[in-house]
CSV table of C-alpha atoms and ligand atoms in Angstrom, one decimal:
chain,number,residue,atom,x,y,z
A,1,MET,CA,-19.3,4.9,-35.5
A,2,THR,CA,-16.1,3.5,-34.1
A,3,SER,CA,-16.3,0.5,-33.1
A,4,SER,CA,-14.3,-0.4,-29.6
A,5,ALA,CA,-12.7,-3.1,-31.7
A,6,THR,CA,-10.9,-1.1,-33.8
A,7,ALA,CA,-9.8,1.7,-31.0
A,8,ARG,CA,-8.0,-0.5,-29.0
A,9,PRO,CA,-4.4,0.0,-28.9
A,10,PRO,CA,-1.8,-2.6,-29.9
A,11,VAL,CA,-1.2,-5.9,-27.8
A,12,ASN,CA,2.2,-5.5,-26.2
A,13,TRP,CA,3.2,-9.0,-26.6
A,14,ALA,CA,5.9,-9.7,-24.7
A,15,SER,CA,3.5,-9.2,-21.2
A,16,ALA,CA,0.4,-10.7,-23.1
A,17,ILE,CA,2.9,-14.3,-23.6
A,18,VAL,CA,4.1,-14.1,-19.9
A,19,LEU,CA,0.8,-13.1,-18.2
A,20,THR,CA,-1.3,-15.4,-20.3
A,21,THR,CA,1.2,-19.2,-20.3
A,22,THR,CA,3.0,-19.0,-17.3
A,23,PRO,CA,-0.5,-19.7,-14.9
A,24,ILE,CA,-2.0,-22.1,-18.2
A,25,ALA,CA,1.7,-23.7,-17.7
A,26,ALA,CA,1.6,-23.8,-13.6
A,27,ALA,CA,-1.7,-25.1,-13.8
A,28,LEU,CA,-0.7,-28.2,-16.1
A,29,LEU,CA,2.6,-28.8,-15.2
A,30,VAL,CA,2.7,-28.6,-11.4
A,31,PRO,CA,-0.3,-31.6,-10.6
A,32,TRP,CA,0.9,-33.5,-13.5
A,33,TYR,CA,4.9,-33.1,-12.3
A,34,ALA,CA,3.3,-34.0,-8.5
A,35,PHE,CA,1.6,-37.0,-9.8
A,36,HIS,CA,4.5,-38.9,-11.3
A,37,PHE,CA,7.4,-37.7,-9.7
A,38,ASP,CA,6.5,-35.8,-6.2
A,39,PHE,CA,8.1,-32.9,-4.9
A,40,SER,CA,11.2,-32.4,-2.8
A,41,ILE,CA,11.2,-30.9,0.7
A,42,ALA,CA,13.6,-28.5,-1.0
A,43,ALA,CA,11.8,-27.4,-3.8
A,44,TRP,CA,8.5,-26.3,-1.4
A,45,VAL,CA,11.5,-24.1,0.5
A,46,SER,CA,12.5,-22.7,-2.2
A,47,PHE,CA,8.9,-21.7,-3.7
A,48,PHE,CA,7.8,-20.1,0.1
A,49,VAL,CA,11.6,-18.7,0.5
A,50,PHE,CA,11.7,-17.3,-3.0
A,51,LEU,CA,7.9,-15.7,-2.5
A,52,HIS,CA,8.4,-14.0,0.4
A,53,LEU,CA,11.7,-12.4,-0.8
A,54,GLY,CA,9.7,-11.1,-3.9
A,55,GLY,CA,7.1,-10.0,-2.4
A,56,THR,CA,8.8,-8.3,0.4
A,57,SER,CA,10.8,-6.5,-1.9
A,58,ILE,CA,7.8,-5.4,-3.8
A,59,SER,CA,6.2,-4.4,-0.7
A,60,ALA,CA,8.9,-2.7,1.3
A,61,GLY,CA,11.3,-1.9,-1.8
A,62,TYR,CA,9.6,-0.9,-5.1
A,63,HIS,CA,6.7,0.2,-3.3
A,64,ARG,CA,7.5,2.2,0.0
A,65,LEU,CA,11.0,2.7,-0.4
A,66,TRP,CA,11.2,3.7,-4.5
A,67,ALA,CA,7.6,4.6,-5.4
A,68,HIS,CA,6.9,6.4,-2.0
A,69,ARG,CA,10.2,7.2,-0.8
A,70,ALA,CA,8.7,6.1,3.0
A,71,TYR,CA,12.1,5.8,4.2
A,72,GLU,CA,16.0,5.5,3.4
A,73,ALA,CA,17.6,2.4,3.2
A,74,HIS,CA,21.3,1.4,3.3
A,75,TRP,CA,23.0,0.0,-0.1
A,76,SER,CA,22.8,-3.4,0.6
A,77,LEU,CA,19.1,-3.2,1.5
A,78,ARG,CA,18.4,-1.6,-1.9
A,79,LEU,CA,20.6,-4.1,-3.6
A,80,LEU,CA,18.9,-7.1,-2.1
A,81,PHE,CA,15.3,-5.4,-2.8
A,82,MET,CA,16.6,-5.0,-6.3
A,83,ILE,CA,17.5,-8.4,-6.9
A,84,PHE,CA,14.6,-10.2,-5.6
A,85,GLY,CA,12.3,-7.6,-7.1
A,86,THR,CA,13.7,-8.3,-10.5
A,87,MET,CA,12.8,-11.4,-10.1
A,88,THR,CA,8.8,-10.9,-9.3
A,89,MET,CA,9.1,-10.0,-13.5
A,90,GLN,CA,7.0,-6.6,-12.9
A,91,ASN,CA,9.1,-4.2,-14.7
A,92,SER,CA,11.9,-2.1,-13.9
A,93,ILE,CA,12.1,-0.3,-10.7
A,94,LEU,CA,11.9,3.2,-12.2
A,95,ILE,CA,8.4,2.0,-14.6
A,96,TRP,CA,6.8,0.6,-11.6
A,97,ALA,CA,7.6,3.4,-9.1
A,98,SER,CA,6.9,6.2,-11.8
A,99,SER,CA,3.4,4.3,-13.0
A,100,HIS,CA,2.5,3.7,-9.2
A,101,ARG,CA,3.0,7.5,-8.7
A,102,THR,CA,0.7,8.3,-11.5
A,103,HIS,CA,-1.8,5.5,-9.7
A,104,HIS,CA,-2.1,7.8,-6.8
A,105,ARG,CA,-2.3,10.9,-8.7
A,106,HIS,CA,-4.5,10.0,-10.7
A,107,VAL,CA,-6.6,7.2,-8.7
A,108,ASP,CA,-9.5,6.0,-10.5
A,109,GLU,CA,-9.6,8.4,-13.5
A,110,VAL,CA,-10.8,6.6,-16.8
A,111,ASP,CA,-7.9,8.9,-18.6
A,112,GLY,CA,-4.9,9.1,-15.8
A,113,ASP,CA,-5.0,6.0,-13.9
A,114,PRO,CA,-3.0,3.1,-15.2
A,115,TYR,CA,-5.0,0.1,-13.4
A,116,ALA,CA,-8.2,2.3,-13.2
A,117,ILE,CA,-10.8,0.2,-11.7
A,118,THR,CA,-13.2,2.5,-13.3
A,119,ARG,CA,-12.3,0.5,-16.1
A,120,GLY,CA,-13.4,-2.8,-14.5
A,121,PHE,CA,-12.0,-5.5,-12.4
A,122,TRP,CA,-10.1,-7.2,-15.0
A,123,PHE,CA,-8.7,-4.5,-16.6
A,124,ALA,CA,-7.3,-3.4,-13.0
A,125,HIS,CA,-6.1,-6.7,-12.5
A,126,PHE,CA,-4.0,-7.3,-15.3
A,127,GLY,CA,-5.9,-6.3,-18.4
A,128,TRP,CA,-3.8,-2.8,-18.1
A,129,MET,CA,-0.3,-5.0,-19.5
A,130,LEU,CA,-2.0,-6.6,-22.3
A,131,ARG,CA,-2.0,-3.7,-25.0
A,132,ASN,CA,-0.3,-0.6,-24.8
A,133,TYR,CA,-2.8,1.8,-23.4
A,134,ASP,CA,-2.0,5.6,-23.6
A,135,THR,CA,-2.5,5.6,-19.8
A,136,GLY,CA,0.1,2.9,-19.3
A,137,LYS,CA,2.8,5.0,-21.6
A,138,PRO,CA,6.3,4.8,-19.4
A,139,ASP,CA,6.9,8.8,-18.5
A,140,PHE,CA,9.6,9.6,-15.9
A,141,SER,CA,8.5,13.2,-15.8
A,142,ASN,CA,7.5,12.1,-12.4
A,143,ALA,CA,11.0,10.0,-11.2
A,144,ASN,CA,14.2,12.3,-11.7
A,145,ASP,CA,15.1,11.4,-7.8
A,146,LEU,CA,15.2,7.9,-9.3
A,147,MET,CA,16.8,8.3,-12.5
A,148,ASN,CA,19.8,9.6,-9.6
A,149,ASP,CA,19.5,6.3,-8.0
A,150,ARG,CA,22.3,3.9,-9.4
A,151,ILE,CA,20.9,0.9,-8.3
A,152,VAL,CA,17.5,1.6,-10.0
A,153,MET,CA,19.3,3.0,-13.3
A,154,PHE,CA,21.6,0.0,-13.4
A,155,GLN,CA,18.6,-2.7,-13.0
A,156,HIS,CA,16.7,-0.3,-15.4
A,157,ARG,CA,19.8,-0.9,-18.4
A,158,HIS,CA,20.2,-4.4,-17.4
A,159,TYR,CA,16.3,-5.7,-17.3
A,160,LEU,CA,16.8,-8.4,-19.2
A,161,PRO,CA,19.7,-10.5,-18.3
A,162,LEU,CA,18.5,-9.8,-14.6
A,163,LEU,CA,15.6,-10.7,-15.0
A,164,LEU,CA,16.6,-14.5,-16.8
A,165,LEU,CA,19.3,-14.4,-14.1
A,166,THR,CA,17.3,-14.1,-11.0
A,167,ASN,CA,14.2,-16.5,-13.0
A,168,ILE,CA,16.0,-19.0,-14.7
A,169,GLY,CA,19.6,-18.8,-12.6
A,170,PHE,CA,18.9,-19.0,-9.5
A,171,PRO,CA,15.6,-21.7,-9.7
A,172,LEU,CA,18.8,-23.6,-11.9
A,173,ALA,CA,21.6,-23.1,-9.1
A,174,VAL,CA,18.8,-23.9,-6.2
A,175,GLY,CA,17.7,-27.3,-8.0
A,176,TRP,CA,21.1,-28.1,-9.0
A,177,LEU,CA,22.4,-27.9,-5.2
A,178,ALA,CA,19.4,-28.9,-3.9
A,179,GLY,CA,19.2,-32.0,-6.1
A,180,ASP,CA,15.7,-31.7,-7.6
A,181,LEU,CA,16.6,-29.6,-10.6
A,182,TRP,CA,13.2,-29.8,-12.4
A,183,GLY,CA,11.1,-29.5,-8.9
A,184,VAL,CA,12.8,-26.4,-7.8
A,185,LEU,CA,12.6,-25.0,-11.6
A,186,LEU,CA,8.7,-25.3,-11.2
A,187,LEU,CA,7.9,-24.8,-7.7
A,188,GLY,CA,10.2,-22.2,-7.2
A,189,GLY,CA,10.8,-20.8,-10.6
A,190,LEU,CA,7.2,-21.0,-12.3
A,191,LEU,CA,4.4,-21.6,-9.6
A,192,ARG,CA,6.1,-18.9,-7.5
A,193,LEU,CA,6.1,-17.0,-10.4
A,194,VAL,CA,2.5,-17.0,-11.0
A,195,VAL,CA,1.3,-16.7,-7.4
A,196,SER,CA,3.8,-13.9,-6.4
A,197,HIS,CA,1.9,-12.2,-9.8
A,198,HIS,CA,-1.3,-12.7,-9.0
A,199,VAL,CA,-1.4,-11.2,-5.2
A,200,THR,CA,0.2,-8.1,-6.1
A,201,PHE,CA,-2.4,-7.5,-8.7
A,202,LEU,CA,-5.1,-8.0,-6.0
A,203,ILE,CA,-3.8,-5.1,-4.8
A,204,ASN,CA,-4.8,-2.8,-7.7
A,205,SER,CA,-8.0,-5.1,-8.4
A,206,LEU,CA,-9.9,-6.4,-5.1
A,207,CYS,CA,-8.4,-4.0,-3.0
A,208,HIS,CA,-9.9,-1.4,-4.9
A,209,VAL,CA,-13.1,-3.4,-4.6
A,210,TRP,CA,-13.7,-5.0,-1.5
A,211,GLY,CA,-13.0,-4.0,2.3
A,212,SER,CA,-13.7,-1.0,4.6
A,213,ARG,CA,-12.9,2.6,3.7
A,214,PRO,CA,-12.0,4.3,7.7
A,215,TYR,CA,-10.5,7.0,6.4
A,216,THR,CA,-11.5,8.5,3.3
A,217,ASP,CA,-14.4,7.7,0.3
A,218,GLU,CA,-13.1,10.4,-2.2
A,219,ASN,CA,-11.4,7.4,-4.1
A,220,SER,CA,-12.1,3.6,-4.3
A,221,ALA,CA,-9.2,2.1,-2.2
A,222,ARG,CA,-10.0,-0.4,0.7
A,223,ASP,CA,-8.6,-1.4,3.8
A,224,ASN,CA,-8.9,-5.7,3.8
A,225,THR,CA,-7.0,-7.9,6.3
A,226,VAL,CA,-7.4,-10.8,4.2
A,227,LEU,CA,-5.3,-9.5,1.3
A,228,ALA,CA,-3.1,-7.4,4.0
A,229,VAL,CA,-1.8,-11.0,5.2
A,230,LEU,CA,-1.3,-12.2,1.4
A,231,THR,CA,0.6,-9.1,0.5
A,232,TRP,CA,3.1,-8.4,3.0
A,233,GLY,CA,0.7,-6.0,4.7
A,234,GLU,CA,-0.1,-4.0,1.7
A,235,GLY,CA,-4.1,-4.6,2.1
A,236,TYR,CA,-4.7,-1.2,3.9
A,237,HIS,CA,-4.8,0.2,0.7
A,238,ASN,CA,-7.9,2.7,2.0
A,239,TYR,CA,-5.2,4.4,4.9
A,240,HIS,CA,-2.4,4.0,2.2
A,241,HIS,CA,-4.2,6.0,-0.2
A,242,ILE,CA,-4.8,8.9,1.8
A,243,PHE,CA,-1.3,8.6,3.7
A,244,GLN,CA,0.5,7.5,1.1
A,245,TYR,CA,4.2,8.9,2.6
A,246,ASP,CA,3.7,6.5,5.7
A,247,TYR,CA,6.1,3.9,5.7
A,248,ARG,CA,3.3,1.6,7.3
A,249,ASN,CA,0.3,0.5,5.2
A,250,GLY,CA,-1.3,-1.1,8.4
A,251,VAL,CA,-1.1,1.8,10.9
A,252,LYS,CA,-2.3,0.2,13.8
A,253,TRP,CA,0.3,-1.6,15.6
A,254,TRP,CA,-1.9,-4.8,15.7
A,255,GLN,CA,-2.6,-4.7,11.8
A,256,TYR,CA,-0.6,-7.3,10.1
A,257,ASP,CA,1.8,-5.7,7.9
A,258,THR,CA,5.1,-7.7,7.9
A,259,SER,CA,7.2,-5.0,5.8
A,260,LYS,CA,6.0,-2.2,8.0
A,261,TRP,CA,7.5,-4.2,10.7
A,262,LEU,CA,10.8,-5.5,9.0
A,263,ILE,CA,11.4,-1.9,8.1
A,264,TYR,CA,11.2,-0.5,11.9
A,265,SER,CA,13.5,-3.3,12.7
A,266,LEU,CA,16.3,-2.9,10.5
A,267,SER,CA,15.9,0.8,11.6
A,268,LEU,CA,17.0,-0.4,15.0
A,269,VAL,CA,20.2,-2.2,12.9
A,270,GLY,CA,20.9,1.3,11.1
A,271,LEU,CA,20.1,-0.3,7.9
A,272,THR,CA,16.8,2.1,7.5
A,273,TRP,CA,16.4,5.6,8.9
A,274,ASN,CA,14.4,8.7,8.0
A,275,LEU,CA,10.9,6.9,8.7
A,276,LYS,CA,8.3,8.8,8.3
A,277,ARG,CA,5.0,8.6,9.9
A,278,CYS,CA,1.6,10.8,9.4
A,279,SER,CA,0.8,12.3,12.5
A,280,GLY,CA,-1.5,10.8,14.6
A,281,PHE,CA,-4.0,13.8,14.6
A,282,ALA,CA,-4.1,13.6,11.0
A,283,ILE,CA,-5.4,9.9,11.2
A,284,GLN,CA,-7.7,10.7,13.8
A,285,LYS,CA,-9.1,13.9,11.9
A,286,ALA,CA,-9.6,11.7,9.2
A,287,GLN,CA,-11.7,8.8,10.5
A,288,LEU,CA,-13.9,11.0,12.5
A,289,THR,CA,-14.5,13.2,9.0
A,290,MET,CA,-15.6,9.9,7.9
A,291,GLN,CA,-17.6,8.7,10.8
A,292,PHE,CA,-19.4,12.3,10.7
A,293,LYS,CA,-20.4,11.4,7.5
A,294,ARG,CA,-21.6,7.7,7.9
A,295,THR,CA,-23.7,8.8,11.2
A,296,GLU,CA,-25.4,11.5,9.1
A,297,GLN,CA,-26.4,9.0,6.3
A,298,GLN,CA,-28.1,6.6,9.0
A,299,ILE,CA,-29.6,9.3,10.8
A,300,ALA,CA,-30.8,10.3,7.2
A,301,ARG,CA,-32.5,6.8,6.8
A,302,GLN,CA,-34.1,6.5,9.9
A,303,ALA,CA,-35.9,9.4,9.4
A,304,ALA,CA,-38.9,8.3,8.1
A,305,THR,CA,-39.3,5.5,10.9
A,306,ARG,CA,-38.0,6.9,14.1
A,307,THR,CA,-38.9,9.5,16.2
A,308,GLU,CA,-36.5,11.0,17.8
A,309,VAL,CA,-34.6,11.9,14.7
A,310,GLU,CA,-34.3,15.8,15.5
A,311,ALA,CA,-32.9,14.5,18.7
A,312,LEU,CA,-30.0,12.5,17.1
A,313,LYS,CA,-29.5,15.4,14.9
A,314,ALA,CA,-29.0,17.6,17.6
A,315,ARG,CA,-26.8,15.7,19.2
A,316,MET,CA,-24.5,15.1,16.1
A,317,THR,CA,-24.4,18.9,15.7
A,318,HIS,CA,-23.2,19.2,19.2
A,319,GLU,CA,-20.8,16.4,18.5
A,320,TYR,CA,-19.7,18.7,15.5
A,321,GLU,CA,-19.4,22.1,17.1
A,322,ILE,CA,-16.6,19.5,19.5
A,323,PHE,CA,-15.2,18.3,16.5
A,324,THR,CA,-14.5,21.8,15.1
A,325,ALA,CA,-13.1,23.3,18.2
A,326,SER,CA,-10.8,20.5,18.7
A,327,LEU,CA,-9.2,21.5,15.2
A,328,GLN,CA,-9.1,25.0,15.8
A,329,ASP,CA,-7.7,24.3,19.6
A,330,TRP,CA,-4.7,22.1,17.4
A,331,ALA,CA,-4.3,24.9,15.1
A,332,ARG,CA,-3.9,27.2,17.8
A,333,VAL,CA,-1.2,25.3,19.8
A,334,LYS,CA,0.4,24.5,16.4
A,335,GLU,CA,1.1,28.4,15.6
A,336,GLU,CA,2.0,29.0,19.6
A,337,TRP,CA,4.6,26.3,19.1
A,338,TYR,CA,6.1,28.0,15.6
A,339,THR,CA,6.3,31.0,16.9
A,340,GLU,CA,7.9,30.0,19.8
A,341,LYS,CA,10.4,27.8,18.2
A,342,LYS,CA,11.4,30.5,15.7
A,343,VAL,CA,12.2,33.6,18.7
A,344,GLU,CA,14.3,31.2,21.0
A,345,LEU,CA,15.6,27.4,21.4
A,346,LEU,CA,12.5,25.9,22.8
A,347,GLN,CA,13.6,24.6,26.5
A,348,LYS,CA,12.8,21.1,27.0
A,349,TRP,CA,9.8,21.8,29.6
A,350,ARG,CA,8.2,24.0,27.3
A,351,GLU,CA,8.5,21.5,24.1
A,352,ALA,CA,7.0,18.5,26.7
A,353,ALA,CA,4.3,21.3,27.8
A,354,PHE,CA,3.4,21.5,24.4
A,355,HIS,CA,3.8,17.3,23.7
A,356,ASP,CA,0.8,17.3,26.9
A,357,ARG,CA,-1.5,19.7,25.0
A,358,PHE,CA,-0.9,18.2,21.5
A,359,ARG,CA,-1.9,14.9,23.3
A,360,GLU,CA,-4.6,16.1,25.1
A,361,ILE,CA,-6.4,17.1,21.7
A,362,GLU,CA,-5.8,13.6,20.3
A,363,PHE,CA,-7.3,12.0,23.1
A,364,ARG,CA,-10.2,14.2,23.0
A,365,LEU,CA,-10.6,13.2,19.3
A,366,LYS,CA,-10.7,9.2,20.4
A,367,MET,CA,-13.2,9.5,22.7
A,368,GLN,CA,-15.0,11.6,20.4
A,369,ARG,CA,-14.5,8.4,18.0
A,370,ARG,CA,-16.3,6.6,20.6
A,371,ARG,CA,-19.0,8.2,21.0
A,372,LEU,CA,-19.5,9.0,17.5
A,373,ARG,CA,-19.8,4.9,17.3
A,374,ALA,CA,-22.1,4.5,20.2
A,375,LEU,CA,-23.9,6.8,18.4
A,376,ALA,CA,-24.1,5.6,15.0
A,377,ARG,CA,-24.6,1.8,16.6
A,378,TYR,CA,-27.5,3.1,18.3
A,379,ALA,CA,-28.9,5.1,15.1
A,380,ALA,CA,-28.5,1.8,13.2
A,381,THR,CA,-30.8,0.0,15.7
A,382,PRO,CA,-34.4,-0.3,14.7
B,412,LIG,ZN1,-4.4,2.0,-5.2
B,413,LIG,ZN1,1.6,3.3,-3.3
């Protein structure tokens, strides 16, 4: 019998040293320095500014722009994302985005997902980086597009000098200018790096465990507002895992997603374009499918105690027929729209008429979601 200890892959010393020593150093040095010398305002400002620049570069840059191609961006913005993304010490864009694509493709698979939550919370959080696991081996076969991006490849080839420049050079320069060299090095350099690491890691760990699943239960990803606030909007991970090409993670207008707002605002001045959005219909359909599933389970749980279970089931069947009819209507209108588009240049009024028909079906689905919510509430009351 082989023990699991002998089967363990070799330690990845570079990342093991960084990931273990930086939190310990921050936990000891930051309070010690605060006690003896106190931090300047400039040191705290450097902490928040560098933290936000790095977090945004990971969320809007590494993740939505490069890993998912959810929009396109001007080279100056890509350059900024590259520089401050490097500062977060999460590997090159090429490695990060390629392994993230693998995560989406093989989510939760023990043998395929580089940070599968099914291998445990700590493995998904940062254990996957401590050893050279087979699932974590770089494989750029899914990243040909990125290998043609000059900024991506420049960073990949010069990763170490860029890492040192941003993590030591930037805090040193700011600290020197502000007259608080050690303060900025400790807050804007060290503490910022540790916080930035662990809030990003939470998306792979906690966001696959804690939260709601309004769009799909076919994988472990959750929507979690608390995590969204900590991660520049990345916390709506259930939505993201089903509609990964959408530039929004928090799809509702009120959902806290600073990266979505930034990407949209920059599109107004021409720095980003071709923003991809999943259709309202597909989103409603996913939500309704989940609601049907949940309400049915609720009714099944009540079966022993409730007398009107049959009536509830009949209502569900009726609702389901309406749902199927709406889906068929949608497919039919879409078909008509395609055919008309193919044979002639659609006149404006015809296009508008189609638009109204699509919106009418979407509205029907929205109303049905409300009815189902009421039904689920009713079924849940004892
Ligand atoms: Zn995920
Ligand atoms: Zn993703």
